[in-house]
Tab-separated table of C-alpha atoms in Angstrom:
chain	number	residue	atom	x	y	z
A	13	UNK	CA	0.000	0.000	0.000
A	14	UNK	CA	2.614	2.705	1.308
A	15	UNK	CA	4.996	1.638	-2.204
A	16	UNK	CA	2.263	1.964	-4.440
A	17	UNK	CA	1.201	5.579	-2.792
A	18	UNK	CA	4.954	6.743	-3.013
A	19	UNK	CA	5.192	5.067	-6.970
A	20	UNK	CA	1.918	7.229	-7.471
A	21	UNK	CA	2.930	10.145	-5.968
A	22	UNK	CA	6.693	10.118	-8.306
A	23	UNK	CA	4.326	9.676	-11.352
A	24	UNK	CA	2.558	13.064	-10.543
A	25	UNK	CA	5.662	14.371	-9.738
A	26	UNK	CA	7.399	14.114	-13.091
A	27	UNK	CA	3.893	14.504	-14.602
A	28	UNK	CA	3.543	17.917	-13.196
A	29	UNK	CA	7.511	18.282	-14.254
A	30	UNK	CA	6.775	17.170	-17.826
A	31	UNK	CA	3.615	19.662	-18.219
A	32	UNK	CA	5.877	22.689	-17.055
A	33	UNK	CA	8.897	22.425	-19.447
A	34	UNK	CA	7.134	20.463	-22.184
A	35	UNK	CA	4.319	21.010	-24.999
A	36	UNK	CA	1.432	19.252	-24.388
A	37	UNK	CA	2.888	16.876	-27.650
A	38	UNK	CA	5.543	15.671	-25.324
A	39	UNK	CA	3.456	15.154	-22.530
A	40	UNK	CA	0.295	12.967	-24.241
A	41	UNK	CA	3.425	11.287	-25.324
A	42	UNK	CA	4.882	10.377	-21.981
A	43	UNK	CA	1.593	10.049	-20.496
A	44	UNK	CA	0.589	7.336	-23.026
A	45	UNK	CA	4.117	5.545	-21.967
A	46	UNK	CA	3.432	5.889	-18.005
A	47	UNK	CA	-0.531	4.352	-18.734
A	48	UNK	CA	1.626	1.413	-20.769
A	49	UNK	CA	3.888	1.373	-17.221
A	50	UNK	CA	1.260	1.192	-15.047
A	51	UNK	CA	-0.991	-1.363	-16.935
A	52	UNK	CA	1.984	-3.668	-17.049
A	53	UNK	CA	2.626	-3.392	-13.269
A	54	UNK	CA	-1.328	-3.485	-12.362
A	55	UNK	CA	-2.171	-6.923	-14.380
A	56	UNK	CA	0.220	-9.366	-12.733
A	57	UNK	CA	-1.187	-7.566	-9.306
A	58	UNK	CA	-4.833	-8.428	-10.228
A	59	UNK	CA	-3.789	-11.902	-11.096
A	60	UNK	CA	-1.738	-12.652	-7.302
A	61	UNK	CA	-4.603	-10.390	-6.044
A	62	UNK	CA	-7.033	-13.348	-7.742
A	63	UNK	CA	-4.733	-16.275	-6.707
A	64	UNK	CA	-4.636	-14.629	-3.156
A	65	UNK	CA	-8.413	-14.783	-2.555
């Protein structure tokens, strides 16, 4: 729980970073590769989350 709030809170951290120095081209960008991130780390957590219960 406390990882995944600190590994959220770095993604709006360079999120906000990325929307001050960058046009918004660069940032759907990123943002598309950070959804790509997070999916990837989220499915093999629903599956242990699954196997768990």
């Amino acid at each position: 729980m406390i990882f995944g709030a600190a590994f959220i809170a770095d993604i709006f951290i360079v999120f906000s970073n990325e929307l001050r120095h960058r046009t918004w081209v660069d940032v759907v960008r990123s943002w598309c590769i950070w959804r790509m991130i997070i999916i990837r780390l989220l499915v093999p957590c629903r599956w242990l989350i699954r196997i768990d219960a």
